[in-house]
Coordinates of N, CA and C in Angstrom, one line a residue:
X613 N -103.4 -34.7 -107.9 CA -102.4 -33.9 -107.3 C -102.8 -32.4 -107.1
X614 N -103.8 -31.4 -108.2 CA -103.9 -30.5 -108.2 C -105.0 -30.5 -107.0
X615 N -106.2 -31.9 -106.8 CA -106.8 -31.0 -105.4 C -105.9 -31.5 -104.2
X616 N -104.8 -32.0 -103.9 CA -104.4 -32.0 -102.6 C -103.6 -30.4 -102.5
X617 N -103.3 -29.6 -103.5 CA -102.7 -28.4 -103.5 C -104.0 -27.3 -103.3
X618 N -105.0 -27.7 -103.9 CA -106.1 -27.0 -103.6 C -106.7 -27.2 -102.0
X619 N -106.2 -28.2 -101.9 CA -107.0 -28.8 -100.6 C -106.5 -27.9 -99.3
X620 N -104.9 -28.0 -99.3 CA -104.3 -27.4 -98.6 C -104.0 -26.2 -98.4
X621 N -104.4 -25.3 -99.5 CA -104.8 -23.6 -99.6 C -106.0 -23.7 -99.1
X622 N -106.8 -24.3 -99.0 CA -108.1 -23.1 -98.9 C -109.0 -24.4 -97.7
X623 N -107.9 -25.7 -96.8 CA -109.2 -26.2 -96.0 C -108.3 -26.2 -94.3
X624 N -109.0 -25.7 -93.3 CA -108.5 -25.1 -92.4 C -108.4 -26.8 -91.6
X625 N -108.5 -27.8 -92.0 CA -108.4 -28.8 -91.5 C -106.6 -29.4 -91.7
X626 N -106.5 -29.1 -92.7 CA -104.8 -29.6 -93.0 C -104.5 -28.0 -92.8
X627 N -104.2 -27.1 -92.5 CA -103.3 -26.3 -92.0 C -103.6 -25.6 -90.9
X628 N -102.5 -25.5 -89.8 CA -102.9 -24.6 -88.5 C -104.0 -23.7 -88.4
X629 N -104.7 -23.4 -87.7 CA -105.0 -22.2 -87.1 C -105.0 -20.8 -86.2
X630 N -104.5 -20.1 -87.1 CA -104.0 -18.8 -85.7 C -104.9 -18.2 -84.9
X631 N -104.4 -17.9 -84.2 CA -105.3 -17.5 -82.8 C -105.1 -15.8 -83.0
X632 N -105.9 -15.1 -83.5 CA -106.0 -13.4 -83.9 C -105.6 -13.0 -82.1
X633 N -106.2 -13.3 -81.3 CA -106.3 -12.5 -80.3 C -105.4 -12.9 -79.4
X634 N -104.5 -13.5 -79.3 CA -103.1 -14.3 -78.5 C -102.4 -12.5 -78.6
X635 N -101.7 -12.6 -77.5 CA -100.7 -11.3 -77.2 C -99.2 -11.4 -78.1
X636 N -98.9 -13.0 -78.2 CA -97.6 -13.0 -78.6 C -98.0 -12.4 -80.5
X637 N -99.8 -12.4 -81.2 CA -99.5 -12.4 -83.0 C -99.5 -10.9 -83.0
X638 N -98.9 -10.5 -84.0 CA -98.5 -9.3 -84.3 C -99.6 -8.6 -84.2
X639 N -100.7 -9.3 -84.4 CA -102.0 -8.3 -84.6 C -102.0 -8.0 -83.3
X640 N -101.5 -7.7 -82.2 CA -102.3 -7.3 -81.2 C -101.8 -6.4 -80.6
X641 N -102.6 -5.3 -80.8 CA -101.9 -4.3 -79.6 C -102.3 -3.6 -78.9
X642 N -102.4 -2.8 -77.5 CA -102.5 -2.1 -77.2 C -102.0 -0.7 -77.1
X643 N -102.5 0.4 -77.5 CA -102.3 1.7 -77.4 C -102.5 2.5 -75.8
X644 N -101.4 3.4 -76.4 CA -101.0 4.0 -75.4 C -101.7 5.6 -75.5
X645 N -102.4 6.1 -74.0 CA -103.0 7.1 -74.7 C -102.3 7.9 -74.5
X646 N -103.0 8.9 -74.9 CA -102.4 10.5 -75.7 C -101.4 11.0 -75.0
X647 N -102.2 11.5 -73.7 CA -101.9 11.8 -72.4 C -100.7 11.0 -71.4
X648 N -100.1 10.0 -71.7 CA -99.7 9.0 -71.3 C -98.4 9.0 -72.5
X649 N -98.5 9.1 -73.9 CA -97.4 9.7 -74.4 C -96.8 10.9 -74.3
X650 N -97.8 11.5 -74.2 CA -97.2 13.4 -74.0 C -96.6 13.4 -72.5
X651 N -96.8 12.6 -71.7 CA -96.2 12.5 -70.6 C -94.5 12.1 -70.3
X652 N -94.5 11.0 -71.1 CA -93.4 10.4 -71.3 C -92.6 11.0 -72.4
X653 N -93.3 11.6 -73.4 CA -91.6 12.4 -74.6 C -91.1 13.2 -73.8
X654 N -92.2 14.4 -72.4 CA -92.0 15.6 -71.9 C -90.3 14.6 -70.9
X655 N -91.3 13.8 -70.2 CA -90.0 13.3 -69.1 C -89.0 12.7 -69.7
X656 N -88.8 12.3 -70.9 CA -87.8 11.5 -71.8 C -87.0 12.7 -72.6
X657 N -87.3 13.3 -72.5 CA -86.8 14.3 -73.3 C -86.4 15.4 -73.0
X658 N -86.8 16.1 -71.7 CA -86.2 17.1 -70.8 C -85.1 16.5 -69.8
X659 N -84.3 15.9 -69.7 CA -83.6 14.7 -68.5 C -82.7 14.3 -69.2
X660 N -81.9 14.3 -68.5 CA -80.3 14.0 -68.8 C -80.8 12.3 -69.2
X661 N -80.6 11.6 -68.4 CA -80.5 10.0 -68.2 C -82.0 10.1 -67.4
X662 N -83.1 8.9 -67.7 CA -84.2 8.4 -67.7 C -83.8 7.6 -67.3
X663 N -84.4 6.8 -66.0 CA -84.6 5.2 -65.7 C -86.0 5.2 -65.4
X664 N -86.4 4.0 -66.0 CA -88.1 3.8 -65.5 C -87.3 2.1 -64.8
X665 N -87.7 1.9 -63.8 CA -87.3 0.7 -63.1 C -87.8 0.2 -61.9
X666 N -88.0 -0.8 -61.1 CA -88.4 -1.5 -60.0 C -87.6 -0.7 -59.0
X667 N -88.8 0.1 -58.1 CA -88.1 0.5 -57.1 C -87.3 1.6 -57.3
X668 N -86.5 2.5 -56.3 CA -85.8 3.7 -56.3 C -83.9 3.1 -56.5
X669 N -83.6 4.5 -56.8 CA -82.1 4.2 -57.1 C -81.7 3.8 -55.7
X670 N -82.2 4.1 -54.7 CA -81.9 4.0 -53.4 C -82.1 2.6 -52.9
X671 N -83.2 2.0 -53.4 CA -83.6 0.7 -52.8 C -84.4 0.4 -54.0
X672 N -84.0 -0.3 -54.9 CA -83.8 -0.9 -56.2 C -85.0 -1.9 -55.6
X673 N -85.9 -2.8 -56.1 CA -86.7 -4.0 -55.8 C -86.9 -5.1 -56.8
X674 N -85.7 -5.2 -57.7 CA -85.6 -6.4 -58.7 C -83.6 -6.2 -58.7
X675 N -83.4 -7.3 -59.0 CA -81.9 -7.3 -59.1 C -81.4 -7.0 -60.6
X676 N -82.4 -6.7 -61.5 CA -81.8 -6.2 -63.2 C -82.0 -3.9 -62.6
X677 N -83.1 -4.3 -61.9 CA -83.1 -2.4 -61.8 C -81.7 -2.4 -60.5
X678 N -81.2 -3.0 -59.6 CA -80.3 -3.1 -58.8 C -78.7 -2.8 -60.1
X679 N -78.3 -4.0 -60.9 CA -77.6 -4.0 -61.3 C -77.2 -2.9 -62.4
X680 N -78.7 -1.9 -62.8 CA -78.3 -1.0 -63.6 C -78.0 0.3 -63.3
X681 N -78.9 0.2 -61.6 CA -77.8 1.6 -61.1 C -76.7 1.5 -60.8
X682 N -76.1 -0.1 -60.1 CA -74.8 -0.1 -59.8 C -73.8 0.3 -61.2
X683 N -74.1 -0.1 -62.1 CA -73.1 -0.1 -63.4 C -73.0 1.7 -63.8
X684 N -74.4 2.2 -63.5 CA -74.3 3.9 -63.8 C -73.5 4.3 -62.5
X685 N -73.9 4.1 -61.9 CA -72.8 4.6 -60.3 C -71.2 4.3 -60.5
X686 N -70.7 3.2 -60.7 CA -69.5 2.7 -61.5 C -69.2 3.5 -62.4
X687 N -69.6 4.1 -63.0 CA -69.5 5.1 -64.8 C -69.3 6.4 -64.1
X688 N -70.0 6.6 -62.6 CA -69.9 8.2 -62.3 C -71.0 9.2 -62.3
X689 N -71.7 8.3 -63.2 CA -73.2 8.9 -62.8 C -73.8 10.0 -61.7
X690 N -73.7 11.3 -61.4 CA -74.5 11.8 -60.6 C -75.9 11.4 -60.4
X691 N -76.5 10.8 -59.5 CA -77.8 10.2 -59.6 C -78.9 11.4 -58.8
X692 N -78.1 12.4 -58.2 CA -78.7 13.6 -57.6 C -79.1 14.6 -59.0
X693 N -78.2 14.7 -59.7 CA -78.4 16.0 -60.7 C -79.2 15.1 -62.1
X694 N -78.3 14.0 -62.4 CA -78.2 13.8 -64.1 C -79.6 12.6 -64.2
X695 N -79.9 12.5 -63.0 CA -80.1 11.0 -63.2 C -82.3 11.2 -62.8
X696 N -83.4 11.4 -63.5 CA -84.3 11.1 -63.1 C -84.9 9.5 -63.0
X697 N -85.7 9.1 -62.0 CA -86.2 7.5 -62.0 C -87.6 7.5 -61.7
X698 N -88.2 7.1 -62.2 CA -89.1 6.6 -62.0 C -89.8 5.0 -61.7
X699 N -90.1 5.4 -60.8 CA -90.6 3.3 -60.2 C -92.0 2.9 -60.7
X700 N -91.5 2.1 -61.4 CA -93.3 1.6 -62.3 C -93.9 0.5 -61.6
X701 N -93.4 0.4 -60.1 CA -94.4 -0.2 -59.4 C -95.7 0.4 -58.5
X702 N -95.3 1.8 -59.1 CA -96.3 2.6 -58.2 C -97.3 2.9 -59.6
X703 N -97.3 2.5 -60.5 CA -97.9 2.8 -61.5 C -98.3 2.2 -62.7
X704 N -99.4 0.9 -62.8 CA -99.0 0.1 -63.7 C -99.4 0.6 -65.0
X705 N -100.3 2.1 -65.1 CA -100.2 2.4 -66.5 C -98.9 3.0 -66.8
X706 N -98.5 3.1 -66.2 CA -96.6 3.7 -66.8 C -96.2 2.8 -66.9
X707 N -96.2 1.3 -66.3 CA -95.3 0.2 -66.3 C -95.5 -0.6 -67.8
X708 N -97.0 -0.5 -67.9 CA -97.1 -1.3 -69.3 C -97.0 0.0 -70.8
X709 N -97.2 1.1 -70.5 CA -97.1 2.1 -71.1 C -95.4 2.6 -71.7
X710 N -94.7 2.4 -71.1 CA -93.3 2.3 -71.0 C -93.1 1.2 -72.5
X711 N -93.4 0.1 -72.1 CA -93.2 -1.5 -72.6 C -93.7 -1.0 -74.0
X712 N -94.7 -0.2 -74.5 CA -95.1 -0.1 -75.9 C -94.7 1.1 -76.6
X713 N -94.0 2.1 -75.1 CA -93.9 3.5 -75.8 C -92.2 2.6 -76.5
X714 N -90.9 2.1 -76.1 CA -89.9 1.6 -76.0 C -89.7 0.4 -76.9
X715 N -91.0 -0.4 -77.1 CA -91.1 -1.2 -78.0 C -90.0 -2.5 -77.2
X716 N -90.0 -2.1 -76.0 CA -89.0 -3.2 -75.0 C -89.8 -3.8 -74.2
X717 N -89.7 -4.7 -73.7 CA -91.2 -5.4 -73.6 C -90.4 -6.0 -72.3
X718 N -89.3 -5.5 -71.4 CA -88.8 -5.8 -69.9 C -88.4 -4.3 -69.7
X719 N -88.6 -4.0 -67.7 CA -87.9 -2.8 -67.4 C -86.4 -3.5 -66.3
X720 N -85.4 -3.0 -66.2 CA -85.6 -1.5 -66.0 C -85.3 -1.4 -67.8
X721 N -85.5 0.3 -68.3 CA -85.2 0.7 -69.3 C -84.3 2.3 -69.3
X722 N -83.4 2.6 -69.9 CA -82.5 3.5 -69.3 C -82.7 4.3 -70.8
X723 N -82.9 5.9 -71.0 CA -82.8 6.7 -72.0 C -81.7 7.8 -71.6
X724 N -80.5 8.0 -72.2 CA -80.0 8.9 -72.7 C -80.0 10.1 -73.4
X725 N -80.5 11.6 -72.8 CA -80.6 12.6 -74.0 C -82.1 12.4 -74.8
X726 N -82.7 11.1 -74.0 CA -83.8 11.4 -75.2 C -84.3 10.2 -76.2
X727 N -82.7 9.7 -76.4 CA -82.6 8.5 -77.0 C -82.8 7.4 -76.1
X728 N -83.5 6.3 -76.4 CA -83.6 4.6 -76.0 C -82.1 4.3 -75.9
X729 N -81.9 4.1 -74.9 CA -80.3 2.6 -74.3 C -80.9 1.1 -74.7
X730 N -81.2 0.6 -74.0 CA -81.9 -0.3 -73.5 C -82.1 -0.7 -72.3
X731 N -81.9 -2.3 -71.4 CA -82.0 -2.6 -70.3 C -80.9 -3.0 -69.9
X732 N -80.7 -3.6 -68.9 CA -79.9 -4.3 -68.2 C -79.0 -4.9 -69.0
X733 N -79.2 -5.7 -69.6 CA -78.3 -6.7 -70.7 C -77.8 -5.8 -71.3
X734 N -78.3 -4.7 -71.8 CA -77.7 -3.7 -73.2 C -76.2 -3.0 -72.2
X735 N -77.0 -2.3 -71.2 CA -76.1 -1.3 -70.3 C -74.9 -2.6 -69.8
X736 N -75.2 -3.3 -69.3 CA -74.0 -4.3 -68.9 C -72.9 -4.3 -70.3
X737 N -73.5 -4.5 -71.5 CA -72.6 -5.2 -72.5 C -71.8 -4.1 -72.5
X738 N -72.9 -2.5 -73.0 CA -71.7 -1.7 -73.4 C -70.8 -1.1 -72.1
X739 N -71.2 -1.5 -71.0 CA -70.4 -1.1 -70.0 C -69.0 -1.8 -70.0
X740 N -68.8 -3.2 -70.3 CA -67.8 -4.0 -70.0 C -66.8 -3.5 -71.7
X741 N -67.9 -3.3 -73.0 CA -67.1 -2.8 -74.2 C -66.6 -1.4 -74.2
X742 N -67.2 -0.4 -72.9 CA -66.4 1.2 -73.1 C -67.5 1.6 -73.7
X743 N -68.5 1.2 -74.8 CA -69.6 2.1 -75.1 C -70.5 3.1 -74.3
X744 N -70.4 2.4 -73.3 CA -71.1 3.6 -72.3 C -71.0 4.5 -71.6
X745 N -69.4 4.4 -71.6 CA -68.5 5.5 -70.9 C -68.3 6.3 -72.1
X746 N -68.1 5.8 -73.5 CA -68.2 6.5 -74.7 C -69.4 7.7 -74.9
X747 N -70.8 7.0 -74.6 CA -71.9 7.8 -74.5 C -72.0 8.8 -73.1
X748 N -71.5 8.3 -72.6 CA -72.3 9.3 -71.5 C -71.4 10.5 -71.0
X749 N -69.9 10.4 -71.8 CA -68.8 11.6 -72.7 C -69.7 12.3 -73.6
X750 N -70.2 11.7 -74.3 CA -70.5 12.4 -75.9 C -71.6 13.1 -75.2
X751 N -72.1 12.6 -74.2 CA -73.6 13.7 -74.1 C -73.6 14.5 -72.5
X752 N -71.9 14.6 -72.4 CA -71.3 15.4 -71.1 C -72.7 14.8 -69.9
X753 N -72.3 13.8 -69.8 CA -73.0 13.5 -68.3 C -72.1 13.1 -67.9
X754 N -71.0 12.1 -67.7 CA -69.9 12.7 -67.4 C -68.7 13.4 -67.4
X755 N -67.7 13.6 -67.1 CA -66.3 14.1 -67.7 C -65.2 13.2 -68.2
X756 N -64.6 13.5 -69.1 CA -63.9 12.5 -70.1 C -62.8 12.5 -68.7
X757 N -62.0 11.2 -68.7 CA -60.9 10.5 -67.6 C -59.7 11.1 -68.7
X758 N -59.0 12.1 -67.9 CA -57.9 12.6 -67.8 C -56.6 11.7 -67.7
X759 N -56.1 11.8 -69.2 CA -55.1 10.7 -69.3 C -54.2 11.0 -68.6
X760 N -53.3 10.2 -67.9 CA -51.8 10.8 -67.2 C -51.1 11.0 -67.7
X761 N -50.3 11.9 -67.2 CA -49.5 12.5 -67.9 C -47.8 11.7 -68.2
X762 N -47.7 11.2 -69.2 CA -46.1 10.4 -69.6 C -45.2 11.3 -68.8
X763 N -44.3 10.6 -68.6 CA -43.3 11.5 -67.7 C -41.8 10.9 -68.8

């Protein structure tokens, strides 16, 4: 019994083998350079609301970057003043640079103030729960909705 326990620790024939250099094992990553981060805190961080997404707010070219301006437009969103975008199909070191600076690994991706939202799924959920009209109060991008007045 003690060598099938032995056997099994230490013989690469009874247990899997990992593949080091597969994208999905933790080990792997690629780095973002310097220049390419200092890029992104500058634009992430000066800007009201950040979208990095497929296509322009104007002519969106995936239906998750479509659905996330609609839901910000809906909320009130000024997309002239509040709103910078960037299209990472004109740029695929932004496009995969984005994916590692975010640790989100789909775009579009939407930042607040600075802070990470998420994508499409995220902005949808908290749109339908009020969280996002919650947030984008708290960081005066828009104006809080004026309750009526009881008569």
């Amino acid at each position: 019994m003690r060598f099938l326990r032995a056997a099994t620790r230490t013989s690469s024939f009874l247990r899997p083998i990992t593949n080091l250099r597969t994208p999905t094992n933790s080990l792997f990553a690629r780095w973002i350079s310097t220049e390419m981060k200092e890029r992104l805190d500058k634009d992430i961080k000066s800007n009201d609301i950040v979208l990095f997404m497929k296509g322009t707010p104007d002519a969106p070219m995936c239906g998750f970057s479509r659905a996330t301006v609609q839901i910000m437009q809906v909320q009130g969103v000024d997309f002239g003043t509040k709103v910078t975008a960037f299209n990472v199909l004109e740029d695929d070191d932004l496009r995969e640079s984005i994916k590692e600076y975010s640790e989100w690994p789909t775009i579009p991706q939407v930042y607040v103030k600075g802070e990470f939202v998420g994508g499409c799924d995220i902005l949808l959920n908290m749109h339908q729960s009020g969280d996002l009209e919650d947030l984008l109060v708290k960081n005066e991008i828009i104006p809080p909705e004026e309750e009526e007045e009881k008569k």
